[in-house]
mmCIF file of C-alpha atoms and ligand atoms in Angstrom:
data_model
loop_
_atom_site.group_PDB
_atom_site.id
_atom_site.type_symbol
_atom_site.label_atom_id
_atom_site.label_comp_id
_atom_site.label_asym_id
_atom_site.label_seq_id
_atom_site.Cartn_x
_atom_site.Cartn_y
_atom_site.Cartn_z
ATOM 1 C CA MET A 1 56.967 83.025 16.520
ATOM 2 C CA LEU A 2 53.789 85.331 16.638
ATOM 3 C CA VAL A 3 50.629 83.959 14.722
ATOM 4 C CA ASN A 4 47.911 86.687 14.316
ATOM 5 C CA GLY A 5 49.669 88.546 17.077
ATOM 6 C CA VAL A 6 49.688 85.392 19.601
ATOM 7 C CA TRP A 7 53.077 83.703 20.626
ATOM 8 C CA LYS A 8 53.394 80.247 19.780
ATOM 9 C CA GLU A 9 55.832 78.374 22.198
ATOM 10 C CA ASN A 10 57.642 76.411 19.612
ATOM 11 C CA TRP A 11 60.400 78.876 19.180
ATOM 12 C CA GLN A 12 63.905 77.670 17.990
ATOM 13 C CA PRO A 13 65.862 79.866 15.503
ATOM 14 C CA VAL A 14 65.714 76.913 13.198
ATOM 15 C CA GLN A 15 63.836 78.752 10.494
ATOM 16 C CA ALA A 16 62.336 77.250 7.529
ATOM 17 C CA GLN A 17 63.876 74.706 5.203
ATOM 18 C CA ASP A 18 63.662 73.397 1.562
ATOM 19 C CA GLY A 19 63.613 69.961 0.567
ATOM 20 C CA GLU A 20 67.051 69.385 0.818
ATOM 21 C CA GLY A 21 67.564 70.413 4.278
ATOM 22 C CA ARG A 22 69.088 73.824 3.594
ATOM 23 C CA PHE A 23 67.972 76.922 6.046
ATOM 24 C CA LEU A 24 65.749 79.773 4.615
ATOM 25 C CA ARG A 25 65.631 83.119 6.421
ATOM 26 C CA GLN A 26 62.430 84.673 6.787
ATOM 27 C CA SER A 27 61.992 88.296 5.169
ATOM 28 C CA SER A 28 61.662 91.379 7.227
ATOM 29 C CA ALA A 29 57.924 92.800 7.512
ATOM 30 C CA PHE A 30 58.151 96.408 8.616
ATOM 31 C CA ARG A 31 59.708 98.326 5.834
ATOM 32 C CA HIS A 32 59.229 102.014 6.517
ATOM 33 C CA TRP A 33 62.215 104.791 6.372
ATOM 34 C CA VAL A 34 63.381 107.358 8.612
ATOM 35 C CA THR A 35 64.038 110.346 5.810
ATOM 36 C CA PRO A 36 65.295 113.825 6.245
ATOM 37 C CA ASP A 37 61.670 115.424 5.745
ATOM 38 C CA GLY A 38 59.450 112.394 6.224
ATOM 39 C CA ALA A 39 58.865 111.637 2.666
ATOM 40 C CA PRO A 40 58.552 107.988 1.774
ATOM 41 C CA GLY A 41 61.493 106.139 1.639
ATOM 42 C CA PRO A 42 62.193 103.039 -1.219
ATOM 43 C CA THR A 43 59.937 101.093 0.562
ATOM 44 C CA GLY A 44 56.639 101.793 3.114
ATOM 45 C CA ARG A 45 55.012 104.686 3.746
ATOM 46 C CA GLY A 46 56.383 108.097 4.879
ATOM 47 C CA GLY A 47 55.664 110.196 7.996
ATOM 48 C CA PHE A 48 59.214 109.317 9.767
ATOM 49 C CA ARG A 49 60.777 112.278 9.955
ATOM 50 C CA ALA A 50 64.519 112.468 11.211
ATOM 51 C CA GLU A 51 64.394 114.185 14.683
ATOM 52 C CA PRO A 52 66.630 113.701 17.660
ATOM 53 C CA GLY A 53 65.159 111.308 20.489
ATOM 54 C CA ARG A 54 62.515 109.935 18.406
ATOM 55 C CA TYR A 55 63.732 106.725 17.212
ATOM 56 C CA HIS A 56 65.124 103.639 19.259
ATOM 57 C CA LEU A 57 67.026 100.997 18.436
ATOM 58 C CA TYR A 58 66.203 97.175 19.961
ATOM 59 C CA VAL A 59 69.421 95.164 19.576
ATOM 60 C CA ALA A 60 71.231 92.087 20.524
ATOM 61 C CA TYR A 61 74.690 91.860 20.804
ATOM 62 C CA ILE A 62 74.709 88.312 19.630
ATOM 63 C CA CYS A 63 73.165 89.368 16.357
ATOM 64 C CA PRO A 64 75.190 90.461 13.363
ATOM 65 C CA TRP A 65 72.229 91.845 11.574
ATOM 66 C CA ALA A 66 71.643 94.273 14.675
ATOM 67 C CA SER A 67 75.236 94.762 15.141
ATOM 68 C CA ARG A 68 75.374 96.322 11.651
ATOM 69 C CA THR A 69 72.586 99.118 13.049
ATOM 70 C CA LEU A 70 74.711 99.348 15.786
ATOM 71 C CA MET A 71 77.851 100.233 14.233
ATOM 72 C CA VAL A 72 76.322 102.716 11.976
ATOM 73 C CA ARG A 73 74.665 104.528 15.019
ATOM 74 C CA GLU A 74 78.447 104.870 16.115
ATOM 75 C CA LEU A 75 80.413 105.462 12.791
ATOM 76 C CA LYS A 76 77.573 108.153 11.661
ATOM 77 C CA GLY A 77 77.433 110.387 15.003
ATOM 78 C CA LEU A 78 74.147 109.053 16.302
ATOM 79 C CA ARG A 79 75.146 108.214 19.555
ATOM 80 C CA GLU A 80 73.248 111.008 21.012
ATOM 81 C CA LEU A 81 70.486 110.970 18.616
ATOM 82 C CA ILE A 82 69.366 107.432 18.906
ATOM 83 C CA GLY A 83 68.716 105.405 21.762
ATOM 84 C CA VAL A 84 69.525 101.559 22.264
ATOM 85 C CA THR A 85 68.139 98.567 24.374
ATOM 86 C CA ALA A 86 69.961 95.489 24.298
ATOM 87 C CA VAL A 87 68.167 92.124 24.673
ATOM 88 C CA ASN A 88 69.212 89.212 27.050
ATOM 89 C CA PRO A 89 71.477 87.312 24.856
ATOM 90 C CA ARG A 90 70.061 83.442 25.804
ATOM 91 C CA LEU A 91 67.249 82.483 23.756
ATOM 92 C CA THR A 92 63.957 81.803 25.397
ATOM 93 C CA ASP A 93 60.702 79.927 24.690
ATOM 94 C CA GLN A 94 59.376 83.324 24.184
ATOM 95 C CA GLY A 95 62.172 84.383 22.163
ATOM 96 C CA TRP A 96 64.443 87.717 22.761
ATOM 97 C CA ARG A 97 63.518 88.769 26.435
ATOM 98 C CA PHE A 98 64.957 92.180 28.151
ATOM 99 C CA GLY A 99 66.842 92.048 31.433
ATOM 100 C CA GLY A 100 68.185 89.209 33.620
ATOM 101 C CA TYR A 101 71.754 89.103 32.444
ATOM 102 C CA PRO A 102 74.980 91.201 32.695
ATOM 103 C CA GLY A 103 74.834 93.908 29.835
ATOM 104 C CA ALA A 104 71.257 93.116 29.000
ATOM 105 C CA ASP A 105 69.082 96.088 29.718
ATOM 106 C CA GLU A 106 65.523 95.934 30.931
ATOM 107 C CA ASP A 107 62.882 97.888 28.216
ATOM 108 C CA ARG A 108 62.851 101.027 29.759
ATOM 109 C CA LEU A 109 60.950 102.831 26.753
ATOM 110 C CA ASN A 110 57.797 100.498 26.592
ATOM 111 C CA GLY A 111 58.066 98.320 29.734
ATOM 112 C CA ALA A 112 57.998 95.028 27.745
ATOM 113 C CA ARG A 113 59.373 91.750 29.116
ATOM 114 C CA TYR A 114 59.497 89.944 25.595
ATOM 115 C CA LEU A 115 60.323 91.592 22.433
ATOM 116 C CA HIS A 116 57.493 90.253 20.792
ATOM 117 C CA GLU A 117 55.214 92.507 22.741
ATOM 118 C CA LEU A 118 56.479 95.376 20.702
ATOM 119 C CA TYR A 119 55.659 93.415 17.721
ATOM 120 C CA THR A 120 51.895 93.002 18.595
ATOM 121 C CA ARG A 121 51.983 96.659 19.927
ATOM 122 C CA ALA A 122 53.069 97.518 16.198
ATOM 123 C CA ASP A 123 50.641 95.344 14.534
ATOM 124 C CA PRO A 124 48.141 93.405 16.776
ATOM 125 C CA SER A 125 47.835 90.758 14.119
ATOM 126 C CA TYR A 126 51.269 90.076 13.085
ATOM 127 C CA THR A 127 52.420 86.783 12.054
ATOM 128 C CA GLY A 128 56.028 86.052 12.087
ATOM 129 C CA ARG A 129 59.360 85.900 14.000
ATOM 130 C CA ALA A 130 60.057 88.740 16.287
ATOM 131 C CA THR A 131 63.571 89.522 15.274
ATOM 132 C CA VAL A 132 66.129 92.258 16.297
ATOM 133 C CA PRO A 133 67.129 94.662 15.253
ATOM 134 C CA VAL A 134 63.901 96.795 15.290
ATOM 135 C CA LEU A 135 63.849 100.681 14.838
ATOM 136 C CA TRP A 136 61.180 101.543 17.071
ATOM 137 C CA ASP A 137 59.201 105.215 16.501
ATOM 138 C CA ASN A 138 58.275 106.926 19.930
ATOM 139 C CA GLN A 139 56.319 109.025 18.548
ATOM 140 C CA THR A 140 53.701 106.956 17.000
ATOM 141 C CA GLY A 141 54.460 103.818 19.140
ATOM 142 C CA THR A 142 55.333 101.652 16.092
ATOM 143 C CA ILE A 143 57.986 99.883 14.435
ATOM 144 C CA VAL A 144 59.428 101.702 11.411
ATOM 145 C CA ASN A 145 61.609 99.016 10.001
ATOM 146 C CA ASN A 146 63.097 95.552 11.130
ATOM 147 C CA GLU A 147 65.307 95.021 8.235
ATOM 148 C CA SER A 148 69.173 95.727 9.012
ATOM 149 C CA ALA A 149 70.222 96.159 5.473
ATOM 150 C CA ASP A 150 67.542 98.974 5.180
ATOM 151 C CA ILE A 151 68.438 100.626 8.757
ATOM 152 C CA VAL A 152 71.937 100.725 7.626
ATOM 153 C CA ARG A 153 71.176 102.404 4.632
ATOM 154 C CA MET A 154 68.790 104.768 5.942
ATOM 155 C CA LEU A 155 71.129 106.056 9.068
ATOM 156 C CA ASN A 156 73.868 106.651 6.530
ATOM 157 C CA ARG A 157 72.385 109.893 5.590
ATOM 158 C CA ALA A 158 68.579 110.687 7.102
ATOM 159 C CA PHE A 159 70.157 112.658 10.056
ATOM 160 C CA SER A 160 72.642 115.041 8.018
ATOM 161 C CA GLY A 161 70.455 117.988 8.891
ATOM 162 C CA TRP A 162 71.090 117.441 12.708
ATOM 163 C CA VAL A 163 74.650 116.198 13.070
ATOM 164 C CA ASP A 164 77.973 115.783 10.513
ATOM 165 C CA GLN A 165 77.201 112.410 9.520
ATOM 166 C CA GLY A 166 81.085 112.304 8.407
ATOM 167 C CA PRO A 167 82.023 110.052 4.977
ATOM 168 C CA ASP A 168 79.328 108.068 2.866
ATOM 169 C CA LEU A 169 79.107 104.627 3.463
ATOM 170 C CA TYR A 170 77.262 104.211 0.158
ATOM 171 C CA PRO A 171 78.861 106.632 -2.108
ATOM 172 C CA PRO A 172 76.872 106.836 -5.862
ATOM 173 C CA ASP A 173 80.274 105.926 -7.520
ATOM 174 C CA LEU A 174 80.553 102.748 -5.968
ATOM 175 C CA ALA A 175 76.778 101.712 -5.487
ATOM 176 C CA ASP A 176 76.647 99.177 -7.934
ATOM 177 C CA ALA A 177 79.853 97.509 -6.814
ATOM 178 C CA ILE A 178 78.521 97.775 -3.151
ATOM 179 C CA ASP A 179 74.941 96.089 -4.040
ATOM 180 C CA ALA A 180 77.229 93.224 -5.898
ATOM 181 C CA LEU A 181 79.229 92.500 -3.028
ATOM 182 C CA ASN A 182 76.611 92.693 -0.691
ATOM 183 C CA ALA A 183 74.731 90.139 -2.365
ATOM 184 C CA GLU A 184 77.805 87.698 -2.875
ATOM 185 C CA LEU A 185 78.825 88.289 1.056
ATOM 186 C CA TYR A 186 75.166 87.731 2.152
ATOM 187 C CA GLU A 187 74.729 84.565 0.139
ATOM 188 C CA ASN A 188 78.111 83.001 0.925
ATOM 189 C CA LEU A 189 79.167 84.047 4.037
ATOM 190 C CA ASN A 190 76.775 86.317 6.400
ATOM 191 C CA ASN A 191 74.064 83.954 5.840
ATOM 192 C CA GLY A 192 76.239 81.275 4.771
ATOM 193 C CA VAL A 193 77.751 80.463 8.169
ATOM 194 C CA TYR A 194 73.941 80.153 9.125
ATOM 195 C CA GLN A 195 73.410 77.509 6.232
ATOM 196 C CA ALA A 196 76.146 75.608 7.708
ATOM 197 C CA GLY A 197 75.408 75.601 11.357
ATOM 198 C CA PHE A 198 71.363 74.908 10.811
ATOM 199 C CA ALA A 199 72.046 72.378 7.759
ATOM 200 C CA THR A 200 69.889 69.333 8.495
ATOM 201 C CA THR A 201 71.715 67.144 5.808
ATOM 202 C CA GLN A 202 75.260 66.437 5.091
ATOM 203 C CA GLN A 203 75.082 67.530 1.892
ATOM 204 C CA ALA A 204 73.721 71.077 2.733
ATOM 205 C CA TYR A 205 76.267 71.549 5.375
ATOM 206 C CA GLU A 206 79.110 70.667 3.311
ATOM 207 C CA GLU A 207 77.750 72.885 0.494
ATOM 208 C CA ALA A 208 77.420 75.853 3.061
ATOM 209 C CA TYR A 209 81.032 75.150 4.387
ATOM 210 C CA HIS A 210 82.813 75.208 1.063
ATOM 211 C CA LYS A 211 80.973 78.519 0.345
ATOM 212 C CA VAL A 212 82.152 80.101 3.507
ATOM 213 C CA PHE A 213 85.945 79.236 2.999
ATOM 214 C CA THR A 214 85.617 79.613 -0.631
ATOM 215 C CA THR A 215 84.817 83.418 0.067
ATOM 216 C CA LEU A 216 87.003 83.772 3.032
ATOM 217 C CA ASP A 217 89.645 82.730 0.738
ATOM 218 C CA ARG A 218 88.806 85.251 -2.151
ATOM 219 C CA LEU A 219 88.798 88.096 0.459
ATOM 220 C CA GLU A 220 91.928 87.379 1.912
ATOM 221 C CA ALA A 221 93.396 87.635 -1.563
ATOM 222 C CA ARG A 222 91.586 90.432 -2.121
ATOM 223 C CA LEU A 223 92.929 92.360 0.981
ATOM 224 C CA ALA A 224 96.719 91.000 -0.008
ATOM 225 C CA ASP A 225 97.084 94.255 -2.113
ATOM 226 C CA GLY A 226 97.622 96.261 0.975
ATOM 227 C CA ARG A 227 94.311 97.987 0.767
ATOM 228 C CA THR A 228 92.510 99.208 4.072
ATOM 229 C CA TYR A 229 89.001 98.281 3.287
ATOM 230 C CA LEU A 230 87.075 96.291 0.900
ATOM 231 C CA PHE A 231 86.850 99.032 -1.837
ATOM 232 C CA GLY A 232 90.312 100.672 -0.995
ATOM 233 C CA ASP A 233 90.507 103.779 1.037
ATOM 234 C CA ARG A 234 86.610 104.232 1.897
ATOM 235 C CA LEU A 235 84.815 102.756 4.520
ATOM 236 C CA THR A 236 81.516 101.424 2.929
ATOM 237 C CA GLU A 237 78.443 99.404 4.166
ATOM 238 C CA THR A 238 79.927 96.582 2.910
ATOM 239 C CA ASP A 239 82.885 96.621 5.336
ATOM 240 C CA ILE A 240 80.216 96.444 8.145
ATOM 241 C CA ARG A 241 78.531 93.653 6.849
ATOM 242 C CA LEU A 242 81.851 92.001 6.762
ATOM 243 C CA PHE A 243 82.742 92.895 10.022
ATOM 244 C CA VAL A 244 80.017 91.562 11.759
ATOM 245 C CA THR A 245 80.453 88.032 10.636
ATOM 246 C CA LEU A 246 84.253 88.204 10.872
ATOM 247 C CA VAL A 247 84.087 89.323 14.550
ATOM 248 C CA ARG A 248 81.938 86.231 15.608
ATOM 249 C CA PHE A 249 83.709 83.576 13.380
ATOM 250 C CA ASP A 250 86.111 82.255 16.347
ATOM 251 C CA ALA A 251 83.801 82.381 18.906
ATOM 252 C CA ALA A 252 80.648 80.829 17.284
ATOM 253 C CA TYR A 253 81.020 79.824 13.697
ATOM 254 C CA HIS A 254 84.155 78.034 14.080
ATOM 255 C CA GLY A 255 82.789 75.733 16.923
ATOM 256 C CA LEU A 256 78.863 75.728 16.778
ATOM 257 C CA PHE A 257 78.504 76.185 13.055
ATOM 258 C CA LYS A 258 81.225 73.655 12.106
ATOM 259 C CA CYS A 259 83.213 76.315 10.085
ATOM 260 C CA ASN A 260 86.339 75.180 11.057
ATOM 261 C CA ARG A 261 88.567 74.231 8.266
ATOM 262 C CA ASN A 262 90.584 77.006 9.950
ATOM 263 C CA THR A 263 90.091 80.161 12.511
ATOM 264 C CA LEU A 264 89.704 83.615 11.328
ATOM 265 C CA LYS A 265 93.127 84.414 13.245
ATOM 266 C CA ALA A 266 94.763 82.032 10.825
ATOM 267 C CA MET A 267 94.135 84.356 8.010
ATOM 268 C CA PRO A 268 96.157 87.087 8.228
ATOM 269 C CA GLY A 269 94.683 89.516 5.875
ATOM 270 C CA LEU A 270 91.178 89.342 7.147
ATOM 271 C CA HIS A 271 92.320 89.378 10.838
ATOM 272 C CA ALA A 272 94.340 92.628 10.336
ATOM 273 C CA TYR A 273 91.367 93.852 8.586
ATOM 274 C CA LEU A 274 89.062 92.873 11.760
ATOM 275 C CA HIS A 275 91.426 94.864 14.003
ATOM 276 C CA ARG A 276 91.661 98.036 11.555
ATOM 277 C CA ILE A 277 87.572 98.194 11.958
ATOM 278 C CA LEU A 278 87.648 97.188 15.397
ATOM 279 C CA ALA A 279 89.876 100.188 16.181
ATOM 280 C CA LEU A 280 87.688 102.752 14.505
ATOM 281 C CA GLU A 281 85.827 104.919 16.911
ATOM 282 C CA GLY A 282 82.970 103.608 18.752
ATOM 283 C CA VAL A 283 83.186 100.018 16.967
ATOM 284 C CA ALA A 284 84.483 98.166 20.166
ATOM 285 C CA ARG A 285 81.435 99.031 21.704
ATOM 286 C CA THR A 286 79.009 97.451 19.373
ATOM 287 C CA VAL A 287 81.181 94.036 20.233
ATOM 288 C CA ASP A 288 80.066 91.929 23.611
ATOM 289 C CA LEU A 289 82.342 88.590 22.898
ATOM 290 C CA ASP A 290 80.560 87.603 26.408
ATOM 291 C CA HIS A 291 76.909 87.894 24.667
ATOM 292 C CA ILE A 292 77.838 86.510 21.655
ATOM 293 C CA LYS A 293 79.261 82.788 23.004
ATOM 294 C CA ALA A 294 76.220 82.849 25.574
ATOM 295 C CA GLY A 295 73.805 83.661 22.734
ATOM 296 C CA TYR A 296 75.013 81.427 20.105
ATOM 297 C CA TYR A 297 75.844 78.442 22.518
ATOM 298 C CA SER A 298 72.319 78.618 24.087
ATOM 299 C CA ILE A 299 70.560 77.683 20.808
ATOM 300 C CA LYS A 300 69.261 74.478 22.061
ATOM 301 C CA ALA A 301 68.665 72.579 18.833
ATOM 302 C CA LEU A 302 72.662 72.879 18.123
ATOM 303 C CA ASN A 303 74.071 72.817 21.814
ATOM 304 C CA PRO A 304 71.500 70.918 23.981
ATOM 305 C CA GLY A 305 73.387 71.167 26.922
ATOM 306 C CA GLY A 306 73.699 74.604 26.980
ATOM 307 C CA ILE A 307 77.821 74.441 27.797
ATOM 308 C CA VAL A 308 79.568 77.840 26.651
ATOM 309 C CA PRO A 309 83.321 76.926 25.714
ATOM 310 C CA VAL A 310 85.829 78.815 27.601
ATOM 311 C CA GLY A 311 87.981 79.878 24.556
ATOM 312 C CA PRO A 312 88.624 81.930 22.455
ATOM 313 C CA GLY A 313 89.466 84.409 25.252
ATOM 314 C CA ASP A 314 90.361 87.208 22.689
ATOM 315 C CA LEU A 315 89.755 88.475 18.846
HETATM 316 N N1 GSH B 1 66.498 90.269 8.020
HETATM 317 C C1 GSH B 1 66.788 90.776 9.170
HETATM 318 C C2 GSH B 1 67.214 89.582 9.952
HETATM 319 C C3 GSH B 1 67.516 89.216 11.723
HETATM 320 C C4 GSH B 1 67.509 88.261 12.266
HETATM 321 O O1 GSH B 1 67.437 87.049 11.945
HETATM 322 N N2 GSH B 1 67.748 88.215 13.501
HETATM 323 C C5 GSH B 1 67.900 87.072 14.650
HETATM 324 C C6 GSH B 1 68.833 86.853 15.278
HETATM 325 S S1 GSH B 1 70.540 87.441 14.481
HETATM 326 C C7 GSH B 1 66.596 86.900 15.437
HETATM 327 O O2 GSH B 1 65.982 88.123 16.043
HETATM 328 N N3 GSH B 1 66.174 85.759 15.105
HETATM 329 C C8 GSH B 1 64.945 85.781 16.486
HETATM 330 C C9 GSH B 1 63.905 84.927 15.584
HETATM 331 O O3 GSH B 1 64.246 84.346 14.665
HETATM 332 O O4 GSH B 1 62.975 84.360 16.126
HETATM 333 C C10 GSH B 1 67.716 91.500 9.426
HETATM 334 O O5 GSH B 1 68.916 91.402 8.738
HETATM 335 O O6 GSH B 1 67.496 92.758 10.219
#
């Protein structure tokens, strides 16, 4: 991680822990918003007007949080307006690096070798982890936002003056229900699988494991009435948040994170739902199974030998 703008080489994604060995995720530091007219958003300062070509996403295909933002870029017609650079999926002792792996990009925009260089460019005394996603502003050379939940929400609407952004992923009449289900899914599933994977006590692992499968059972029951998406006919940001965890489940969480009561394939409702979303225009471009496996299984703390399992070959 970076400490006052200087990289400290003790990097492994074993983040903070509480007294009982539970995994704690750091909160994001850059919280400005791109808005149609550059007015400030709910957090941070203003000055980030929506303009084609001005903003760029730095992502990792391994990362569910970054993949949320890639999905929104595809689903909201922003491919031509916002560029993307994908890092090497294998973690290094300096965090995410560019190039050097099939499908990983060099940083053509800023010429950086490691993602942490962009953080110190944005804030020379930054202290914290250098995480993806990063939404970068080419014009002022800084990070607009590094919190995927914010990026998803701002990209849903900010560019409606430039393109037809299609259906609203956060419609006002569902906002409260979306916020509530987002919070439940984050705690029990999106972050729950990480809590299982990075637990350092049996008790912390088992707590997380049960949260994960209780939640998957609840979701399987919710979809049993034949609805297309979590809230019925309308795709919302909650579907995006669920999809990114489901699509990694059998390839990474079932094995590496020991979430192994059953595979996702064994849950017919959720499995069909996964494929329904995967079939939406552009979504398959945001999923790279090879990067997902190579990335997760390169986490040395969990898999010192670095062997990447051969299966599963499909989703
Ligand atoms: N709150 C962030 C979390 C992002 C995050 O944890 N990204 C991970 C990859 S999945 C990362 O970049 N980790 C590098 C590190 O912790 O040093 C978000 O949702 O945007």
